[in-house]
Amino acid sequence: MARFLLALGMCLALCVGSLAQHTRSAKAKPEPDGPASKEDVQKYFAVMDIRENMAAMLDAMAKQSHQMAHEEIEKSGAKLPPDFEGRMDKLMDSMMKDFPADQLTDAIVPVIQRHLTRNELRSVTAFYASPAGQHLLKEQPAITQESMQVAYGVMQTRMETMREQVQTEIGMSRLDTKPGASEAPAKPN
């Protein structure tokens, strides 16, 4: 019985050692990597639902553009025809509808190929094919739209502050705002 257990133990030790060696050799010989093929990029686009996401992103951009245009029109105080805002909305919608999505995705393929190897792109594609990746893709349009709204508010506030600072600097630097100021600046002593 002791011999049997000893033989079984040795057999298990050899099997584990062999399995470890096989795992090491598999890791030592990874699949050759190289540039991603156009097909690899197209699989990546398919898993990511690039066309659907691009359509959703363009829709979000159009809505944001309408909102920004409306705010700018109101802020300008300009006297415009009553139908002006409606015409602007139609113009923006037309520009977004004619957006060349296929041309854009075709132009992006070589960019991705320059930055990601075949193995990297396959790993990224595997992630986006996973449940977590698919959930991220599903939520991405809403995340993008909400982010654009938040970013617009922050940027608008910052731009207004910067405009005020520039106006203050211009006002302080103007020579003609000081009574009795001459055209030439005073010479230092």
Coordinates of N, CA, C and O in Angstrom, one line a residue:
M1 N 0.8 -1.2 0.0 CA 0.0 0.0 0.0 C 0.9 1.3 0.0 O 0.6 2.2 -0.7
A2 N 2.0 1.2 0.8 CA 2.8 2.4 0.9 C 3.5 2.6 -0.5 O 3.6 3.7 -0.9
R3 N 3.9 1.5 -1.2 CA 4.5 1.6 -2.5 C 3.4 2.2 -3.5 O 3.8 3.0 -4.3
F4 N 2.2 1.8 -3.4 CA 1.2 2.4 -4.3 C 1.0 3.9 -4.1 O 0.9 4.6 -5.0
L5 N 0.9 4.3 -2.8 CA 0.8 5.7 -2.5 C 2.0 6.5 -3.0 O 1.9 7.6 -3.5
L6 N 3.2 5.9 -2.8 CA 4.4 6.6 -3.2 C 4.4 6.7 -4.8 O 4.8 7.8 -5.3
A7 N 4.0 5.7 -5.5 CA 4.0 5.7 -6.9 C 2.9 6.7 -7.4 O 3.1 7.5 -8.3
L8 N 1.8 6.8 -6.7 CA 0.7 7.7 -7.1 C 1.2 9.2 -6.8 O 1.0 10.0 -7.7
G9 N 1.9 9.4 -5.7 CA 2.5 10.7 -5.4 C 3.5 11.1 -6.5 O 3.5 12.3 -6.9
M10 N 4.4 10.2 -6.9 CA 5.4 10.5 -7.9 C 4.7 10.8 -9.2 O 5.1 11.7 -9.9
C11 N 3.7 10.1 -9.5 CA 2.9 10.3 -10.8 C 2.3 11.6 -10.8 O 2.4 12.4 -11.8
L12 N 1.7 12.0 -9.7 CA 1.0 13.3 -9.6 C 2.1 14.4 -9.7 O 1.9 15.4 -10.3
A13 N 3.2 14.2 -9.0 CA 4.3 15.2 -9.1 C 4.8 15.4 -10.5 O 5.0 16.5 -11.0
L14 N 4.9 14.3 -11.2 CA 5.4 14.4 -12.6 C 4.3 15.1 -13.5 O 4.7 15.9 -14.4
C15 N 3.1 14.8 -13.3 CA 2.0 15.4 -14.0 C 1.9 16.9 -13.8 O 1.8 17.7 -14.7
V16 N 2.0 17.3 -12.5 CA 2.0 18.7 -12.2 C 3.2 19.4 -12.8 O 3.1 20.5 -13.4
G17 N 4.4 18.8 -12.7 CA 5.6 19.4 -13.3 C 5.4 19.5 -14.8 O 5.8 20.5 -15.4
S18 N 4.9 18.5 -15.4 CA 4.7 18.5 -16.8 C 3.7 19.6 -17.2 O 3.9 20.4 -18.2
L19 N 2.6 19.8 -16.5 CA 1.6 20.8 -16.7 C 2.3 22.2 -16.6 O 2.1 23.1 -17.4
A20 N 3.1 22.4 -15.5 CA 3.7 23.6 -15.3 C 4.7 23.9 -16.5 O 4.8 25.1 -16.9
Q21 N 5.4 22.9 -16.9 CA 6.4 23.1 -18.0 C 5.6 23.5 -19.3 O 6.0 24.4 -20.0
H22 N 4.5 22.8 -19.5 CA 3.7 23.1 -20.7 C 3.1 24.5 -20.7 O 3.2 25.3 -21.6
T23 N 2.7 25.0 -19.5 CA 2.2 26.3 -19.3 C 3.3 27.3 -19.6 O 3.1 28.3 -20.2
R24 N 4.5 27.1 -19.0 CA 5.6 28.0 -19.2 C 6.0 28.0 -20.7 O 6.2 29.1 -21.2
S25 N 6.0 26.9 -21.4 CA 6.4 26.9 -22.8 C 5.3 27.6 -23.6 O 5.6 28.3 -24.6
A26 N 4.1 27.5 -23.2 CA 3.0 28.1 -24.0 C 3.1 29.6 -23.8 O 2.9 30.4 -24.7
K27 N 3.5 30.1 -22.6 CA 3.7 31.5 -22.3 C 5.0 32.0 -23.0 O 5.0 33.1 -23.4
A28 N 5.9 31.2 -23.1 CA 7.2 31.6 -23.8 C 7.1 31.7 -25.3 O 7.8 32.4 -25.9
K29 N 6.1 31.0 -25.8 CA 5.9 31.1 -27.3 C 4.5 31.7 -27.6 O 3.6 31.0 -28.0
P30 N 4.3 33.0 -27.3 CA 3.1 33.6 -27.6 C 2.9 33.7 -29.2 O 3.8 33.6 -29.9
E31 N 1.6 33.9 -29.5 CA 1.3 34.0 -30.9 C 2.1 35.2 -31.5 O 2.1 36.3 -30.8
P32 N 2.7 35.1 -32.6 CA 3.4 36.2 -33.2 C 2.5 37.4 -33.3 O 1.4 37.3 -33.7
D33 N 3.0 38.5 -32.9 CA 2.2 39.8 -33.0 C 2.7 40.6 -34.2 O 3.8 40.4 -34.7
G34 N 1.8 41.4 -34.6 CA 2.2 42.2 -35.8 C 1.1 43.3 -35.9 O 0.3 43.5 -35.0
P35 N 1.1 44.0 -37.0 CA 0.1 45.0 -37.2 C -1.3 44.4 -37.3 O -1.5 43.3 -37.7
A36 N -2.3 45.1 -36.8 CA -3.7 44.7 -36.9 C -4.1 44.7 -38.3 O -3.7 45.7 -39.0
S37 N -4.9 43.8 -38.7 CA -5.4 43.8 -40.1 C -6.6 44.6 -40.2 O -7.2 44.9 -39.2
K38 N -7.0 44.9 -41.4 CA -8.3 45.7 -41.6 C -9.4 44.9 -41.0 O -10.4 45.4 -40.5
E39 N -9.4 43.5 -41.2 CA -10.4 42.6 -40.7 C -10.5 42.7 -39.2 O -11.6 42.7 -38.6
D40 N -9.3 42.8 -38.5 CA -9.3 42.9 -37.0 C -10.0 44.2 -36.6 O -10.8 44.2 -35.6
V41 N -9.7 45.3 -37.3 CA -10.3 46.5 -37.0 C -11.8 46.5 -37.2 O -12.6 47.0 -36.4
Q42 N -12.2 45.9 -38.3 CA -13.6 45.8 -38.6 C -14.4 44.9 -37.6 O -15.5 45.2 -37.2
K43 N -13.7 43.9 -37.1 CA -14.3 43.1 -36.0 C -14.5 43.9 -34.7 O -15.5 43.9 -34.0
Y44 N -13.5 44.7 -34.4 CA -13.5 45.7 -33.3 C -14.7 46.6 -33.5 O -15.5 46.8 -32.5
F45 N -14.8 47.2 -34.7 CA -15.9 48.1 -34.9 C -17.3 47.4 -34.8 O -18.2 48.0 -34.2
A46 N -17.4 46.2 -35.2 CA -18.6 45.4 -35.1 C -19.0 45.2 -33.7 O -20.1 45.4 -33.3
V47 N -18.0 44.7 -32.9 CA -18.3 44.4 -31.5 C -18.7 45.7 -30.7 O -19.5 45.7 -29.9
M48 N -18.1 46.8 -31.1 CA -18.4 48.1 -30.5 C -19.6 48.8 -31.0 O -20.0 49.8 -30.5
D49 N -20.3 48.2 -32.0 CA -21.4 48.8 -32.6 C -21.1 50.2 -33.0 O -21.8 51.2 -32.7
I50 N -20.0 50.4 -33.7 CA -19.5 51.7 -34.0 C -20.5 52.5 -34.8 O -20.7 53.7 -34.5
R51 N -21.2 52.0 -35.7 CA -22.2 52.7 -36.5 C -23.3 53.2 -35.7 O -23.7 54.4 -35.8
E52 N -23.8 52.3 -34.8 CA -24.9 52.7 -33.9 C -24.5 53.8 -32.9 O -25.2 54.8 -32.7
N53 N -23.3 53.6 -32.4 CA -22.8 54.6 -31.4 C -22.5 55.9 -32.0 O -22.7 57.0 -31.4
M54 N -22.0 55.9 -33.3 CA -21.7 57.1 -34.0 C -23.1 57.9 -34.3 O -23.1 59.1 -34.1
A55 N -24.1 57.1 -34.6 CA -25.4 57.7 -34.9 C -25.9 58.4 -33.6 O -26.4 59.5 -33.6
A56 N -25.8 57.7 -32.5 CA -26.2 58.2 -31.2 C -25.4 59.4 -30.8 O -26.0 60.4 -30.3
M57 N -24.1 59.4 -31.0 CA -23.3 60.5 -30.7 C -23.6 61.7 -31.6 O -23.7 62.8 -31.1
L58 N -23.9 61.5 -32.8 CA -24.3 62.6 -33.7 C -25.6 63.2 -33.3 O -25.8 64.4 -33.3
D59 N -26.5 62.3 -32.9 CA -27.8 62.8 -32.4 C -27.6 63.7 -31.1 O -28.2 64.7 -31.0
A60 N -26.7 63.2 -30.2 CA -26.5 64.0 -29.0 C -25.8 65.3 -29.3 O -26.1 66.4 -28.8
M61 N -24.9 65.3 -30.3 CA -24.2 66.5 -30.7 C -25.2 67.5 -31.4 O -25.2 68.7 -31.1
A62 N -26.2 67.0 -32.1 CA -27.2 67.8 -32.8 C -28.1 68.5 -31.7 O -28.3 69.7 -31.8
K63 N -28.5 67.7 -30.7 CA -29.3 68.3 -29.6 C -28.6 69.3 -28.9 O -29.1 70.4 -28.6
Q64 N -27.3 69.1 -28.6 CA -26.5 70.0 -27.9 C -26.3 71.3 -28.7 O -26.3 72.4 -28.2
S65 N -26.1 71.1 -30.0 CA -25.9 72.2 -30.9 C -27.1 73.1 -31.0 O -27.0 74.3 -31.0
H66 N -28.3 72.5 -31.0 CA -29.6 73.2 -31.0 C -29.7 74.1 -29.7 O -30.0 75.2 -29.7
Q67 N -29.3 73.4 -28.6 CA -29.4 74.1 -27.3 C -28.4 75.3 -27.3 O -28.8 76.4 -26.8
M68 N -27.2 75.1 -27.7 CA -26.2 76.1 -27.7 C -26.6 77.3 -28.6 O -26.4 78.5 -28.3
A69 N -27.1 76.9 -29.8 CA -27.5 78.0 -30.8 C -28.7 78.8 -30.2 O -28.7 80.0 -30.3
H70 N -29.6 78.1 -29.5 CA -30.7 78.8 -28.9 C -30.2 79.8 -27.8 O -30.7 81.0 -27.8
E71 N -29.3 79.4 -27.0 CA -28.8 80.2 -25.9 C -28.0 81.4 -26.5 O -28.1 82.5 -26.0
E72 N -27.2 81.1 -27.6 CA -26.5 82.2 -28.2 C -27.4 83.3 -28.9 O -27.2 84.5 -28.8
I73 N -28.5 82.8 -29.5 CA -29.5 83.7 -30.1 C -30.1 84.6 -29.0 O -30.2 85.8 -29.2
E74 N -30.5 83.9 -27.9 CA -31.1 84.7 -26.8 C -30.1 85.7 -26.2 O -30.5 86.9 -26.0
K75 N -28.9 85.3 -26.0 CA -27.9 86.1 -25.4 C -27.5 87.3 -26.3 O -27.2 88.4 -25.8
S76 N -27.5 87.1 -27.6 CA -27.1 88.1 -28.5 C -28.0 89.3 -28.5 O -27.6 90.5 -28.7
G77 N -29.3 89.1 -28.3 CA -30.3 90.2 -28.3 C -30.5 90.7 -29.7 O -31.2 91.8 -29.8
A78 N -30.0 90.1 -30.7 CA -30.1 90.6 -32.1 C -31.6 90.4 -32.5 O -32.2 89.5 -32.1
K79 N -32.0 91.4 -33.3 CA -33.3 91.3 -33.9 C -33.2 90.4 -35.2 O -32.6 90.7 -36.1
L80 N -33.8 89.2 -35.0 CA -33.8 88.2 -36.1 C -35.2 87.9 -36.5 O -36.1 88.1 -35.8
P81 N -35.4 87.4 -37.7 CA -36.7 87.0 -38.2 C -37.3 85.9 -37.2 O -36.5 85.1 -36.7
P82 N -38.6 85.9 -37.1 CA -39.2 84.9 -36.2 C -38.9 83.4 -36.5 O -38.8 82.6 -35.6
D83 N -38.6 83.2 -37.8 CA -38.3 81.8 -38.2 C -36.9 81.4 -38.2 O -36.5 80.4 -38.6
F84 N -36.0 82.4 -37.7 CA -34.6 82.2 -37.8 C -34.1 80.9 -37.1 O -33.3 80.1 -37.6
E85 N -34.5 80.8 -35.8 CA -34.1 79.6 -35.0 C -34.5 78.3 -35.7 O -33.7 77.4 -35.7
G86 N -35.7 78.3 -36.2 CA -36.2 77.0 -36.9 C -35.3 76.7 -38.1 O -35.0 75.6 -38.4
R87 N -35.0 77.8 -38.8 CA -34.1 77.6 -40.0 C -32.7 77.1 -39.6 O -32.1 76.2 -40.3
M88 N -32.2 77.6 -38.5 CA -30.9 77.2 -38.0 C -30.9 75.7 -37.6 O -30.0 75.0 -37.9
D89 N -32.0 75.3 -36.9 CA -32.2 73.9 -36.5 C -32.2 73.0 -37.7 O -31.6 72.0 -37.7
K90 N -32.9 73.4 -38.8 CA -33.0 72.6 -40.0 C -31.6 72.5 -40.6 O -31.2 71.4 -41.1
L91 N -30.9 73.6 -40.7 CA -29.6 73.6 -41.3 C -28.6 72.7 -40.5 O -27.9 71.8 -41.1
M92 N -28.6 72.7 -39.2 CA -27.8 71.9 -38.4 C -28.2 70.4 -38.5 O -27.3 69.5 -38.7
D93 N -29.5 70.1 -38.6 CA -30.0 68.8 -38.8 C -29.5 68.2 -40.1 O -29.1 67.1 -40.2
S94 N -29.6 69.1 -41.1 CA -29.2 68.7 -42.5 C -27.7 68.3 -42.5 O -27.2 67.3 -43.1
M95 N -26.9 69.2 -41.9 CA -25.4 68.9 -41.8 C -25.1 67.6 -41.1 O -24.2 66.9 -41.5
M96 N -25.8 67.4 -40.0 CA -25.6 66.1 -39.2 C -26.1 64.9 -40.0 O -25.4 63.9 -40.0
K97 N -27.2 65.0 -40.7 CA -27.7 63.9 -41.5 C -26.8 63.5 -42.6 O -26.6 62.3 -43.0
D98 N -26.1 64.5 -43.2 CA -25.2 64.2 -44.3 C -23.8 63.9 -43.9 O -22.8 63.8 -44.7
F99 N -23.6 63.7 -42.6 CA -22.3 63.4 -42.0 C -21.8 62.1 -42.6 O -22.5 61.1 -42.6
P100 N -20.6 62.0 -43.2 CA -20.1 60.8 -43.9 C -19.5 59.8 -42.9 O -18.3 59.6 -42.7
A101 N -20.4 59.1 -42.2 CA -20.0 58.1 -41.2 C -19.1 57.0 -41.8 O -18.1 56.6 -41.2
D102 N -19.4 56.5 -42.9 CA -18.6 55.4 -43.5 C -17.2 55.9 -43.9 O -16.2 55.2 -43.7
Q103 N -17.2 57.1 -44.4 CA -15.9 57.7 -44.8 C -15.0 57.9 -43.5 O -13.8 57.7 -43.5
L104 N -15.7 58.3 -42.4 CA -14.9 58.5 -41.2 C -14.4 57.2 -40.6 O -13.2 57.1 -40.3
T105 N -15.2 56.1 -40.6 CA -14.7 54.9 -40.1 C -13.6 54.3 -41.0 O -12.6 53.8 -40.5
D106 N -13.7 54.5 -42.3 CA -12.7 54.0 -43.2 C -11.4 54.8 -42.9 O -10.3 54.2 -43.0
A107 N -11.5 56.0 -42.6 CA -10.3 56.8 -42.3 C -9.6 56.5 -41.0 O -8.4 56.6 -40.8
I108 N -10.4 56.0 -40.1 CA -9.9 55.6 -38.7 C -9.2 54.3 -38.7 O -8.3 54.1 -37.9
V109 N -9.5 53.4 -39.7 CA -8.8 52.1 -39.7 C -7.3 52.2 -39.7 O -6.7 51.5 -38.8
P110 N -6.7 52.9 -40.5 CA -5.2 53.0 -40.5 C -4.7 53.6 -39.2 O -3.6 53.3 -38.7
V111 N -5.4 54.5 -38.6 CA -5.0 55.1 -37.4 C -4.9 54.0 -36.3 O -3.9 53.9 -35.5
I112 N -6.0 53.2 -36.2 CA -6.0 52.2 -35.2 C -4.9 51.2 -35.5 O -4.2 50.7 -34.5
Q113 N -4.6 50.9 -36.7 CA -3.6 49.9 -37.1 C -2.2 50.5 -36.7 O -1.3 49.7 -36.4
R114 N -2.0 51.8 -36.7 CA -0.7 52.3 -36.3 C -0.5 52.3 -34.8 O 0.7 52.2 -34.4
H115 N -1.5 52.3 -34.1 CA -1.4 52.4 -32.6 C -1.6 51.1 -31.9 O -1.2 51.0 -30.7
L116 N -2.3 50.1 -32.5 CA -2.5 48.9 -31.8 C -2.0 47.7 -32.6 O -2.3 47.6 -33.8
T117 N -1.4 46.8 -31.9 CA -1.0 45.6 -32.6 C -2.2 44.6 -32.7 O -3.2 44.9 -32.1
R118 N -2.0 43.6 -33.5 CA -3.0 42.6 -33.6 C -3.5 42.0 -32.3 O -4.7 42.0 -32.0
N119 N -2.5 41.6 -31.5 CA -2.9 41.0 -30.2 C -3.6 42.1 -29.2 O -4.5 41.7 -28.5
E120 N -3.1 43.3 -29.2 CA -3.7 44.3 -28.4 C -5.2 44.6 -28.9 O -6.1 44.6 -28.0
L121 N -5.4 44.7 -30.2 CA -6.7 44.9 -30.7 C -7.6 43.7 -30.4 O -8.8 43.9 -30.1
R122 N -7.1 42.5 -30.5 CA -7.9 41.4 -30.2 C -8.3 41.3 -28.7 O -9.4 41.0 -28.4
S123 N -7.4 41.8 -27.8 CA -7.7 41.8 -26.4 C -8.8 42.9 -26.1 O -9.7 42.6 -25.4
V124 N -8.6 44.0 -26.8 CA -9.6 45.1 -26.6 C -11.0 44.6 -27.1 O -12.0 44.8 -26.5
T125 N -11.0 44.0 -28.3 CA -12.2 43.4 -28.9 C -12.8 42.4 -27.9 O -14.1 42.4 -27.7
A126 N -12.0 41.6 -27.3 CA -12.5 40.6 -26.4 C -13.2 41.3 -25.2 O -14.3 40.8 -24.7
F127 N -12.6 42.3 -24.7 CA -13.2 43.1 -23.6 C -14.6 43.6 -24.0 O -15.6 43.4 -23.3
Y128 N -14.6 44.3 -25.1 CA -15.9 44.9 -25.6 C -16.9 43.8 -25.9 O -18.1 44.1 -25.8
A129 N -16.5 42.6 -26.2 CA -17.5 41.5 -26.4 C -18.0 40.9 -25.1 O -19.0 40.3 -25.1
S130 N -17.3 41.2 -24.0 CA -17.7 40.7 -22.7 C -18.9 41.5 -22.2 O -19.3 42.5 -22.7
P131 N -19.6 40.9 -21.2 CA -20.8 41.6 -20.6 C -20.4 43.0 -20.1 O -21.2 44.0 -20.3
A132 N -19.3 43.2 -19.4 CA -18.9 44.5 -18.9 C -18.7 45.5 -20.1 O -19.1 46.6 -20.1
G133 N -18.0 45.0 -21.1 CA -17.8 45.8 -22.3 C -19.1 46.2 -23.0 O -19.2 47.3 -23.4
Q134 N -20.0 45.2 -23.1 CA -21.2 45.5 -23.8 C -22.1 46.5 -23.0 O -22.7 47.4 -23.5
H135 N -22.0 46.4 -21.6 CA -22.7 47.4 -20.8 C -22.1 48.8 -21.0 O -22.9 49.7 -21.1
L136 N -20.8 48.8 -21.0 CA -20.2 50.1 -21.2 C -20.6 50.7 -22.5 O -21.0 51.9 -22.6
L137 N -20.7 49.9 -23.6 CA -21.1 50.4 -24.9 C -22.5 50.9 -24.9 O -22.9 51.9 -25.5
K138 N -23.4 50.2 -24.1 CA -24.8 50.5 -24.1 C -25.0 51.9 -23.4 O -25.8 52.7 -23.7
E139 N -24.1 52.1 -22.3 CA -24.3 53.4 -21.6 C -23.5 54.5 -22.2 O -23.7 55.7 -21.8
Q140 N -22.6 54.3 -23.1 CA -21.7 55.3 -23.6 C -22.4 56.5 -24.2 O -22.0 57.6 -24.0
P141 N -23.5 56.3 -25.0 CA -24.2 57.5 -25.6 C -24.7 58.4 -24.5 O -24.6 59.6 -24.5
A142 N -25.3 57.8 -23.4 CA -25.8 58.7 -22.3 C -24.7 59.3 -21.6 O -24.8 60.5 -21.2
I143 N -23.6 58.6 -21.4 CA -22.4 59.2 -20.7 C -21.9 60.3 -21.5 O -21.6 61.4 -21.0
T144 N -21.8 60.1 -22.8 CA -21.3 61.2 -23.7 C -22.2 62.4 -23.7 O -21.7 63.6 -23.5
Q145 N -23.5 62.2 -23.8 CA -24.4 63.3 -23.8 C -24.4 64.1 -22.5 O -24.3 65.3 -22.5
E146 N -24.4 63.4 -21.4 CA -24.4 64.1 -20.1 C -23.0 64.8 -19.9 O -23.0 65.9 -19.3
S147 N -22.0 64.1 -20.3 CA -20.6 64.8 -20.2 C -20.5 66.0 -21.0 O -20.0 67.0 -20.6
M148 N -21.1 66.0 -22.2 CA -21.1 67.2 -23.1 C -21.9 68.3 -22.4 O -21.4 69.5 -22.4
Q149 N -23.0 68.0 -21.8 CA -23.8 69.1 -21.1 C -23.0 69.7 -19.9 O -22.9 70.9 -19.7
V150 N -22.4 68.8 -19.1 CA -21.6 69.3 -18.0 C -20.4 70.1 -18.5 O -20.1 71.1 -17.9
A151 N -19.7 69.5 -19.5 CA -18.5 70.2 -20.0 C -18.9 71.6 -20.6 O -18.2 72.6 -20.4
Y152 N -20.0 71.7 -21.3 CA -20.4 72.9 -21.8 C -20.7 74.0 -20.8 O -20.2 75.1 -20.9
G153 N -21.3 73.6 -19.7 CA -21.5 74.5 -18.6 C -20.2 75.0 -18.0 O -20.0 76.2 -17.7
V154 N -19.3 74.1 -17.8 CA -18.0 74.5 -17.2 C -17.2 75.4 -18.2 O -16.7 76.4 -17.8
M155 N -17.2 75.0 -19.4 CA -16.5 75.8 -20.5 C -17.1 77.2 -20.6 O -16.4 78.2 -20.7
Q156 N -18.4 77.2 -20.6 CA -19.1 78.5 -20.8 C -18.7 79.5 -19.6 O -18.4 80.6 -19.9
T157 N -18.7 79.0 -18.4 CA -18.4 79.8 -17.2 C -16.9 80.2 -17.3 O -16.6 81.4 -17.1
R158 N -16.0 79.3 -17.7 CA -14.6 79.6 -17.8 C -14.4 80.7 -18.9 O -13.6 81.6 -18.8
M159 N -15.0 80.5 -20.0 CA -14.8 81.4 -21.2 C -15.3 82.8 -20.8 O -14.7 83.8 -21.1
E160 N -16.4 82.9 -20.0 CA -16.9 84.2 -19.6 C -15.9 84.9 -18.7 O -15.6 86.1 -18.8
T161 N -15.4 84.1 -17.8 CA -14.3 84.6 -16.8 C -13.1 85.1 -17.6 O -12.6 86.2 -17.3
M162 N -12.7 84.3 -18.6 CA -11.5 84.7 -19.4 C -11.8 86.0 -20.2 O -11.0 86.9 -20.3
R163 N -13.0 86.1 -20.8 CA -13.4 87.3 -21.5 C -13.4 88.5 -20.6 O -12.9 89.6 -21.0
E164 N -13.9 88.4 -19.4 CA -13.9 89.5 -18.5 C -12.5 89.9 -18.1 O -12.1 91.1 -18.0
Q165 N -11.6 88.9 -17.9 CA -10.2 89.2 -17.6 C -9.5 90.0 -18.7 O -8.7 90.9 -18.5
V166 N -9.7 89.5 -19.9 CA -9.2 90.2 -21.1 C -9.7 91.6 -21.2 O -8.9 92.5 -21.5
Q167 N -11.0 91.8 -21.0 CA -11.6 93.1 -21.1 C -11.0 94.0 -20.0 O -10.7 95.2 -20.3
T168 N -10.8 93.5 -18.8 CA -10.2 94.3 -17.8 C -8.7 94.7 -18.1 O -8.3 95.9 -17.9
E169 N -8.0 93.7 -18.6 CA -6.6 94.0 -19.1 C -6.5 95.1 -20.2 O -5.7 96.0 -20.1
I170 N -7.4 95.0 -21.1 CA -7.5 96.0 -22.2 C -7.8 97.3 -21.6 O -7.2 98.3 -21.9
G171 N -8.8 97.4 -20.7 CA -9.2 98.6 -20.1 C -8.1 99.3 -19.3 O -7.9 100.5 -19.4
M172 N -7.3 98.5 -18.6 CA -6.3 99.0 -17.8 C -5.1 99.4 -18.6 O -4.3 100.2 -18.2
S173 N -4.9 98.8 -19.8 CA -3.7 99.1 -20.6 C -3.9 100.2 -21.6 O -3.0 100.7 -22.2
R174 N -5.2 100.6 -21.8 CA -5.4 101.7 -22.8 C -4.9 103.0 -22.2 O -5.1 103.4 -21.1
L175 N -4.2 103.7 -23.1 CA -3.6 105.0 -22.7 C -4.6 106.1 -22.8 O -4.5 107.0 -22.0
D176 N -5.6 105.9 -23.7 CA -6.6 107.0 -23.9 C -7.7 107.0 -22.8 O -8.5 107.9 -22.8
T177 N -7.7 106.1 -21.8 CA -8.7 106.1 -20.8 C -8.3 107.0 -19.6 O -9.2 107.3 -18.8
K178 N -7.1 107.4 -19.5 CA -6.7 108.2 -18.4 C -6.7 109.7 -18.9 O -6.2 110.0 -19.9
P179 N -7.4 110.6 -18.1 CA -7.5 112.0 -18.5 C -6.1 112.6 -18.5 O -5.3 112.4 -17.6
G180 N -5.8 113.3 -19.6 CA -4.5 114.0 -19.8 C -3.4 113.1 -20.1 O -2.2 113.5 -20.1
A181 N -3.6 111.8 -20.4 CA -2.5 110.9 -20.8 C -2.1 111.2 -22.2 O -2.8 111.6 -23.1
S182 N -0.8 111.2 -22.4 CA -0.2 111.5 -23.7 C -0.2 110.3 -24.5 O -0.4 109.1 -24.0
E183 N 0.1 110.4 -25.8 CA 0.1 109.3 -26.8 C 1.3 108.4 -26.5 O 1.3 107.2 -26.6
A184 N 2.4 109.0 -26.1 CA 3.7 108.3 -25.8 C 3.7 107.9 -24.4 O 3.4 108.7 -23.5
P185 N 4.2 106.7 -24.1 CA 4.3 106.2 -22.7 C 5.4 107.0 -22.0 O 6.3 107.5 -22.7
A186 N 5.3 107.2 -20.7 CA 6.3 107.9 -19.9 C 7.6 107.1 -20.0 O 7.6 105.9 -19.9
K187 N 8.7 107.9 -20.0 CA 10.0 107.2 -20.0 C 10.5 107.0 -18.6 O 10.3 107.8 -17.7
P188 N 11.0 105.8 -18.4 CA 11.5 105.5 -17.0 C 12.7 106.4 -16.7 O 13.5 106.8 -17.6
N189 N 12.9 106.7 -15.4 CA 14.0 107.5 -15.0 C 15.3 106.8 -14.9 O 15.6 105.8 -14.6

